[in-house]
Coordinates of C-alpha atoms in Angstrom, one line a residue:
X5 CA 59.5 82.7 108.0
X6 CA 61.0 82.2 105.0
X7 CA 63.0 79.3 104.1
X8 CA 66.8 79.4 104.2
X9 CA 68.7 79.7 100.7
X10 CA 70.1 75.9 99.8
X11 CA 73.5 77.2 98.9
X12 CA 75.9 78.0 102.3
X13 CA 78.4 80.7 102.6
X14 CA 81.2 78.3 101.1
X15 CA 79.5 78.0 97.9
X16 CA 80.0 81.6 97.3
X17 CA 83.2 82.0 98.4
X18 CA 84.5 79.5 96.7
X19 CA 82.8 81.0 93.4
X20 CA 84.5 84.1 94.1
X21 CA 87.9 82.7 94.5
X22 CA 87.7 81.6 91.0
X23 CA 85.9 84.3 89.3
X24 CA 87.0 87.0 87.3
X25 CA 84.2 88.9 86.0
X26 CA 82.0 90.8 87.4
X27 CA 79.8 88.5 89.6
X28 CA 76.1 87.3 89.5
X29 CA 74.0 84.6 90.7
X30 CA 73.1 83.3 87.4
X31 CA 76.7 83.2 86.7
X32 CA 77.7 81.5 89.7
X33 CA 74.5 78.9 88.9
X34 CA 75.9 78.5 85.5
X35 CA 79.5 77.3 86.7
X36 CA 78.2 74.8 89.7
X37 CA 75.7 73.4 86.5
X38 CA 78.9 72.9 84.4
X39 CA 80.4 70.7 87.3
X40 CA 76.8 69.0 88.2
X41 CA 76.0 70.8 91.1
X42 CA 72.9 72.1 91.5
X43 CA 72.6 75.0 92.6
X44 CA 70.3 77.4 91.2
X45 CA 70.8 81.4 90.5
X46 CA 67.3 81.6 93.0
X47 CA 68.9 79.9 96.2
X48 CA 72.4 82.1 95.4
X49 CA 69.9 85.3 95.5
X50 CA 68.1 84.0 98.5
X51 CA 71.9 83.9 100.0
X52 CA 72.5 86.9 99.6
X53 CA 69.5 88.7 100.5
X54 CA 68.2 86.8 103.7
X55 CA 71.1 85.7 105.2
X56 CA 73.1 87.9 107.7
X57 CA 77.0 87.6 108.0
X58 CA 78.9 88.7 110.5
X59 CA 82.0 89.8 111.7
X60 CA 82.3 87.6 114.1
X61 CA 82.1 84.6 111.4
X62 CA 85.4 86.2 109.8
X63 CA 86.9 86.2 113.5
X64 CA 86.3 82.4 113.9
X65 CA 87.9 81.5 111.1
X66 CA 91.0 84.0 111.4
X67 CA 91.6 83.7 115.1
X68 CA 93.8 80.3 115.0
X69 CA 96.4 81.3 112.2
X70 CA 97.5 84.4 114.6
X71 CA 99.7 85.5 117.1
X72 CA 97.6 87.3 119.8
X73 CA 100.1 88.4 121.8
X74 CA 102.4 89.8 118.6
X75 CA 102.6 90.8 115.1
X76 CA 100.8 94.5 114.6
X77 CA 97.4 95.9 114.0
X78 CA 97.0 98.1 111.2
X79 CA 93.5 100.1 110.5
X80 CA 92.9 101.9 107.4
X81 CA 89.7 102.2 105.3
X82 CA 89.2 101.6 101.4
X83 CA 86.1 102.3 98.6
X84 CA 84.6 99.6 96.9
X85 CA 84.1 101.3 93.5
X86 CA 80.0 102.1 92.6
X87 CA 81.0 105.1 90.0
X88 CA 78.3 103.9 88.0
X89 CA 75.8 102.5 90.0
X90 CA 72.4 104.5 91.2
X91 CA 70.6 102.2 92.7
X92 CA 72.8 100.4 94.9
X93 CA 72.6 101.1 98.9
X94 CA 75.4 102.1 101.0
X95 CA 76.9 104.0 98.3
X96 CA 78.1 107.4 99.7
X97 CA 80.7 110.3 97.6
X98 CA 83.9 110.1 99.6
X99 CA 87.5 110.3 98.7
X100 CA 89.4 107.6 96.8
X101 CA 93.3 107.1 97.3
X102 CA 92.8 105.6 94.5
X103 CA 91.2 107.7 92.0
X104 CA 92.7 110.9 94.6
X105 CA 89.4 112.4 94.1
X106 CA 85.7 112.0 95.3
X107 CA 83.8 108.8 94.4
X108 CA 80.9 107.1 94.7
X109 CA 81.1 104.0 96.6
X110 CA 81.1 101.8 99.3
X111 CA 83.4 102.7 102.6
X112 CA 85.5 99.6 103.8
X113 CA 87.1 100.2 107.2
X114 CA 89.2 97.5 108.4
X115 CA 91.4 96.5 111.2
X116 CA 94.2 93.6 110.0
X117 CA 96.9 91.9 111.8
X118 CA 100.1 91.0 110.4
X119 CA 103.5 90.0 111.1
X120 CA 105.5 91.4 108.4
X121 CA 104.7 88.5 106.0
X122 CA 101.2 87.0 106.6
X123 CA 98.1 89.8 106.5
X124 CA 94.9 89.0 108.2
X125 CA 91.8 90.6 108.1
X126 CA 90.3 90.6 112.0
X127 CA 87.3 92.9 111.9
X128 CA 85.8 95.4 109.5
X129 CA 82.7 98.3 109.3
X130 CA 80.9 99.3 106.4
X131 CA 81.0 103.1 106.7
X132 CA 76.8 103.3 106.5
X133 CA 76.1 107.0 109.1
X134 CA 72.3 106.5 107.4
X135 CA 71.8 103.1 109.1
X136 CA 73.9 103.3 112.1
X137 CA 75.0 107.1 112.8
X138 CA 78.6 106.0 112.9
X139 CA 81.3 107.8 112.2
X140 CA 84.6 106.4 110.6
X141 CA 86.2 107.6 113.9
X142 CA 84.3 105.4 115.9
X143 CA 84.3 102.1 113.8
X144 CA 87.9 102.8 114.4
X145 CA 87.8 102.7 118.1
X146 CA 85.0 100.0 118.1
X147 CA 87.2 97.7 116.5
X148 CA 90.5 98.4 118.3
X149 CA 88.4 97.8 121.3
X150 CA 86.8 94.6 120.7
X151 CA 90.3 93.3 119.4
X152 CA 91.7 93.9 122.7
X153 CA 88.9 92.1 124.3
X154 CA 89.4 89.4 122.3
X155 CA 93.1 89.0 123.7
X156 CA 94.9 90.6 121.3
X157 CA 98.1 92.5 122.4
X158 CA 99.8 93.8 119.2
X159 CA 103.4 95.7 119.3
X160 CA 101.7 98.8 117.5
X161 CA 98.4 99.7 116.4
X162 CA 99.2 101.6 112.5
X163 CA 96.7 104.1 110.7
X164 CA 96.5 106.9 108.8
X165 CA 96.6 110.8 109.3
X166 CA 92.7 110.2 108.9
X167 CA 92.3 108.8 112.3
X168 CA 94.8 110.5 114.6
X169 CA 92.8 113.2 116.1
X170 CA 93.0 113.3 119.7
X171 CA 90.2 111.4 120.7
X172 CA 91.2 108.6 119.1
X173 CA 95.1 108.6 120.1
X174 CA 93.8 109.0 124.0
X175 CA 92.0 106.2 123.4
X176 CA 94.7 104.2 122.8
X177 CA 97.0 105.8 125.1
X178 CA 94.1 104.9 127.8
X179 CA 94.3 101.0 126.9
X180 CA 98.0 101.3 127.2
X181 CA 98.6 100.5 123.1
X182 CA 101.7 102.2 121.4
X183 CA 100.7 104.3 118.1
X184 CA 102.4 105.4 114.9
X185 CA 100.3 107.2 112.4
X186 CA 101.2 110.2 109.8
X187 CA 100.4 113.9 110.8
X188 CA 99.3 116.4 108.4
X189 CA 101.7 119.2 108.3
X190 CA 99.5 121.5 110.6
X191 CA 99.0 119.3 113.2
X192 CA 100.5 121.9 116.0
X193 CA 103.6 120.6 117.9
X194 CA 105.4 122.9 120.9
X195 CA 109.2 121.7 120.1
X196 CA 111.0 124.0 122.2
X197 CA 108.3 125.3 125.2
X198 CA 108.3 128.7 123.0
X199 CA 104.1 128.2 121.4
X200 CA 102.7 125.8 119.0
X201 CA 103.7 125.4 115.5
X202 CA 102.4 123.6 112.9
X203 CA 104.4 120.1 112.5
X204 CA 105.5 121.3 108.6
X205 CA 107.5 124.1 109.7
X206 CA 109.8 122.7 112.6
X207 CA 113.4 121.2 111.4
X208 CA 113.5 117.4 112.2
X209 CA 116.5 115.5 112.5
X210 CA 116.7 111.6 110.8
X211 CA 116.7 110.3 114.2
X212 CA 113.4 112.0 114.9
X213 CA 112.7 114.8 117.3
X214 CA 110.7 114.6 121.0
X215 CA 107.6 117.5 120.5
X216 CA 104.8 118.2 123.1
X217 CA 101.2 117.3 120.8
X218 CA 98.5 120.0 121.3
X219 CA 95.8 118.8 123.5
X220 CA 97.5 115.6 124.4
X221 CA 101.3 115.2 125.2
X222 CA 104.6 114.3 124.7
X223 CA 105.0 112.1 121.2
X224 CA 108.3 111.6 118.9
X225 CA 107.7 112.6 115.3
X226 CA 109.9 112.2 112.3
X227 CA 110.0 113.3 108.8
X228 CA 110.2 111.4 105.3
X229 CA 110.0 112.2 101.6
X230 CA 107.8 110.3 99.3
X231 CA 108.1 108.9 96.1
X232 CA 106.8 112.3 94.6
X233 CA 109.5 115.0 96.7
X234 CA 106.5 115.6 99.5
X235 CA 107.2 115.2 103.0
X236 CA 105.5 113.3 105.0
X237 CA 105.2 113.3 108.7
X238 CA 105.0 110.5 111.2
X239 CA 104.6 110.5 115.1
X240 CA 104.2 107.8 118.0
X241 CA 103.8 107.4 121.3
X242 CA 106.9 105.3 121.7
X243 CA 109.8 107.8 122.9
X244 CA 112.6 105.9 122.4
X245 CA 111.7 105.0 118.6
X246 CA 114.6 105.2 116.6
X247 CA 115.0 105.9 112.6
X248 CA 115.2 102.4 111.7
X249 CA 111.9 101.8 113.8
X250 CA 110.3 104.5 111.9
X251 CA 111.1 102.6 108.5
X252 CA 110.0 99.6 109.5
X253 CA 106.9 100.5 110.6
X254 CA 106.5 102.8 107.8
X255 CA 106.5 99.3 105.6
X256 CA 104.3 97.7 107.6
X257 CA 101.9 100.2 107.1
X258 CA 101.8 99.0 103.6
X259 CA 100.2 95.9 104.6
X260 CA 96.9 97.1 103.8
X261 CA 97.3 98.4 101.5
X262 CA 98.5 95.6 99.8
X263 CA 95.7 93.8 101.2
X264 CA 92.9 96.3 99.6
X265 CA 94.6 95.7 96.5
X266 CA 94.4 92.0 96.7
X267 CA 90.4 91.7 97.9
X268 CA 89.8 94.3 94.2
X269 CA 92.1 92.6 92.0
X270 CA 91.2 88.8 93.4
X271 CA 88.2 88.6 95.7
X272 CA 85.9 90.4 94.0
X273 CA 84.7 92.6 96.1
X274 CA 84.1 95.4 94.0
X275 CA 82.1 93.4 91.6
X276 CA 78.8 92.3 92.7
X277 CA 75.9 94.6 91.7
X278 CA 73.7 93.4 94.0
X279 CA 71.8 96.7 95.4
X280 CA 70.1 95.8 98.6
X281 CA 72.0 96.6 101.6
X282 CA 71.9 93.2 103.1
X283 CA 73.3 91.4 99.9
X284 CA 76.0 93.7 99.5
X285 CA 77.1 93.2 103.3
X286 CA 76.9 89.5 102.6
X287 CA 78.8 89.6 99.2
X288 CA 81.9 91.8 101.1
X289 CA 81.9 89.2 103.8
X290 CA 82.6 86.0 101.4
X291 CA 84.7 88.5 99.7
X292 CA 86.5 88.8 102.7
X293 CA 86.8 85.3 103.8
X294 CA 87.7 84.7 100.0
X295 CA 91.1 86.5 100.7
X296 CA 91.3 84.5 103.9
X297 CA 91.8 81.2 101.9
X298 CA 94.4 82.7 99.6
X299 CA 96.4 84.4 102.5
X300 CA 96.0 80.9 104.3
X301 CA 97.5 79.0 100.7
X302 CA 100.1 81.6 100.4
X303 CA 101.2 80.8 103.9
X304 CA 101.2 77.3 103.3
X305 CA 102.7 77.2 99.8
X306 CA 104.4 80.8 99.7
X307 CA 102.4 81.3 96.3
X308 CA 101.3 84.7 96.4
X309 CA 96.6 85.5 95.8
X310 CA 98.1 85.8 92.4
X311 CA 99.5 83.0 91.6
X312 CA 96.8 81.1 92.8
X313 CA 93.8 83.2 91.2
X314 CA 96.2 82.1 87.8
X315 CA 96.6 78.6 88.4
X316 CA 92.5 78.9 88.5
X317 CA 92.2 80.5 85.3
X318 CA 95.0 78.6 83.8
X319 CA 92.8 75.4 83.7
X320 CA 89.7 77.1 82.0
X321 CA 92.5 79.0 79.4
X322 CA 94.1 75.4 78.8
X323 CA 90.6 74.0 78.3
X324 CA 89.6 76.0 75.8
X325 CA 93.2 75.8 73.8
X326 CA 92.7 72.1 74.1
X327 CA 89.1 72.6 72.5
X328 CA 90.0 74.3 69.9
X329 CA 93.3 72.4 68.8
X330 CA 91.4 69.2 69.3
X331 CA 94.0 68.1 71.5

C-alpha cells in the first residue's frame, strides 16, 4: 500500500485561494518553500493522485452555515474549460454557455443552496458516462434525492430548460418539491382543452397563464424577454405563483451562475492540468471547498470572493513595489 501524500487537503486549498495562475505542484511547493514550509511538489502530486475526495467531505463542511428547512436549491451544470488539452481524462465536447458553442471540457453539475444572499455548494457530479454510464439527467435526480435525505426542505428546487423533461419534473412532483425551470418554446402545452401547442405560440398574460403539460399535468407558465429581445419561457408547479414570484425566482436562478463564475475567476478550477482522472476530481474538490471559505468570509465580512482574492494579491503586488523602491 502506498504511503499517504504528507500534504492534507487544506494545504491545497489554501494554495488555491491565493493563486492566480494556472496551478501546479511545483508551483505550489515553491510558495510553502518561500514561507518555510516544507512541502515538496512530490507529496502535492501524491495528493492529488492517490487520495480520493468526496462529496460527502464538501457536505460536512457546508451543512452548519445552512438553513435546511429554507432558502432554495438551484441545479445547473457548467464546463471547466480543456480547449487545449489532449491528454487529460474526463474531457468530453459538449456545449458551453459560455463560449455558446461546443467545447472540450470537463462537465460540472451541481446542486447549491442559497437564500438570496449566501450561495452554497451542497453536492456535485462530474459528467464522466465512460466511467459511470450516467446521464446528466440522473446526477440531477441523484443529487435532489440525497439532499432531501439529508433533511433538506427548500421553498423551490431551480434549473434549467436542460433538465425539465418529464421524468425529472415527476420526480419531484413525487417527493412533494415545488419546481420552476424554463421551457423551450416547443415544449407542448393544451391551454384551452382544444390540442397541444407548442408553449411559443400561445398568448401569455404578465400574470402568467394555467396550461395542462403534455405527459404530466396542470403547471403555470409565464413569459419574459431577455436582454437580447428573445423570449423566454418559464413554468412551475406552484399554481398560485404570481408575476412578482416569477421575477424573483428568475434572479435567484442567477445564483449559479454567479457561483460558476466565481469557482473560474477565483478558485481555480479550470486551471490545473493534471490529466489523470483521479487528480482532476481531487483538484475540483479543493476547488470547490476553496469557494467555500470565500462565501464563508463574505458572509462574515460582506467582502465579496473578489475582494478577498485582491487583498491576497495586494500583499505580493506591495512586496514587490516595496522591492523595487527600496522602501
Amino acid at each position: 500500500m502506498p504511503p499517504l501524500p504528507k500534504c492534507k487537503d487544506l494545504d491545497y486549498i489554501h494554495f488555491l485561494m491565493a493563486a492566480q495562475c494556472d496551478v501546479s505542484c511545483v508551483k505550489a511547493a515553491e510558495c510553502y518553500s518561500e514561507i518555510g514550509i516544507s512541502i515538496a511538489h512530490d507529496s502535492f502530486n501524491r495528493f492529488l493522485s492517490r487520495q480520493s475526495l468526496t462529496n460527502e467531505t464538501l457536505w460536512n463542511e457546508v451543512q452548519p452555515y445552512i438553513e435546511k428547512r429554507s432558502g432554495w436549491l438551484v441545479l445547473d451544470d457548467s464546463v471547466i474549460d480543456k480547449n487545449h488539452s489532449k491528454f487529460i481524462q474526463m474531457t468530453y465536447y459538449q456545449w458551453s454557455g459560455k463560449h455558446h458553442k461546443i467545447v472540450k471540457g470537463i462537465g460540472l453539475i451541481s446542486l447549491v443552496w442559497t437564500d438570496g444572499t449566501v450561495t452554497y455548494p451542497l453536492d456535485y457530479r462530474l459528467y464522466d458516462p465512460n466511467d459511470d454510464e450516467k446521464t446528466k439527467n440522473d446526477h440531477f435526480r441523484e443529487m435532489v434525492q440525497i439532499a432531501i435525505e439529508r433533511g433538506v426542505s427548500p421553498y423551490f428546487v431551480l434549473f434549467d430548460s436542460w433538465y425539465s423533461g418529464i421524468e425529472n419534473l415527476k420526480f419531484l412532483r413525487n417527493l412533494g418539491l415545488n419546481w420552476f425551470t424554463r421551457l423551450k418554446k416547443n415544449r407542448q402545452v393544451n391551454p384551452d382543452k382544444s390540442g397541444n401547442v407548442g408553449v411559443g405560440t400561445i398568448s401569455i398574460p404578465s400574470e402568467g397563464l394555467e396550461v395542462h403539460l403534455k405527459k404530466y399535468g396542470f403547471i403555470r407558465v409565464f413569459q419574459s424577454v431577455n436582454s437580447r429581445g428573445s423570449n423566454r419561457y418559464w413554468a412551475t408547479n406552484f399554481l398560485s405563483m404570481d408575476y412578482a414570484d416569477r421575477k424573483n425566482l428568475q434572479s435567484i436562478c442567477w445564483t449559479i451562475e454567479n457561483y460558476h463564475r466565481v469557482i473560474k475567476e477565483v478558485c481555480c478550477v479550470e486551471k490545473c492540468p493534471v490529466r489523470k482522472r483521479i487528480a482532476q476530481k481531487n483538484h475540483i474538490n479543493c476547488a470547490l471547498r476553496a469557494y467555500l471559505r470565500f462565501e464563508f468570509s463574505y458572509s462574515e465580512s460582506g467582502l465579496s470572493p473578489y475582494r478577498i482574492k485582491w487583498e491576497i494579491q495586494k500583499q505580493g503586488v506591495s512586496k514587490f513595489l516595496k522591492d523595487k523602491y527600496a522602501l
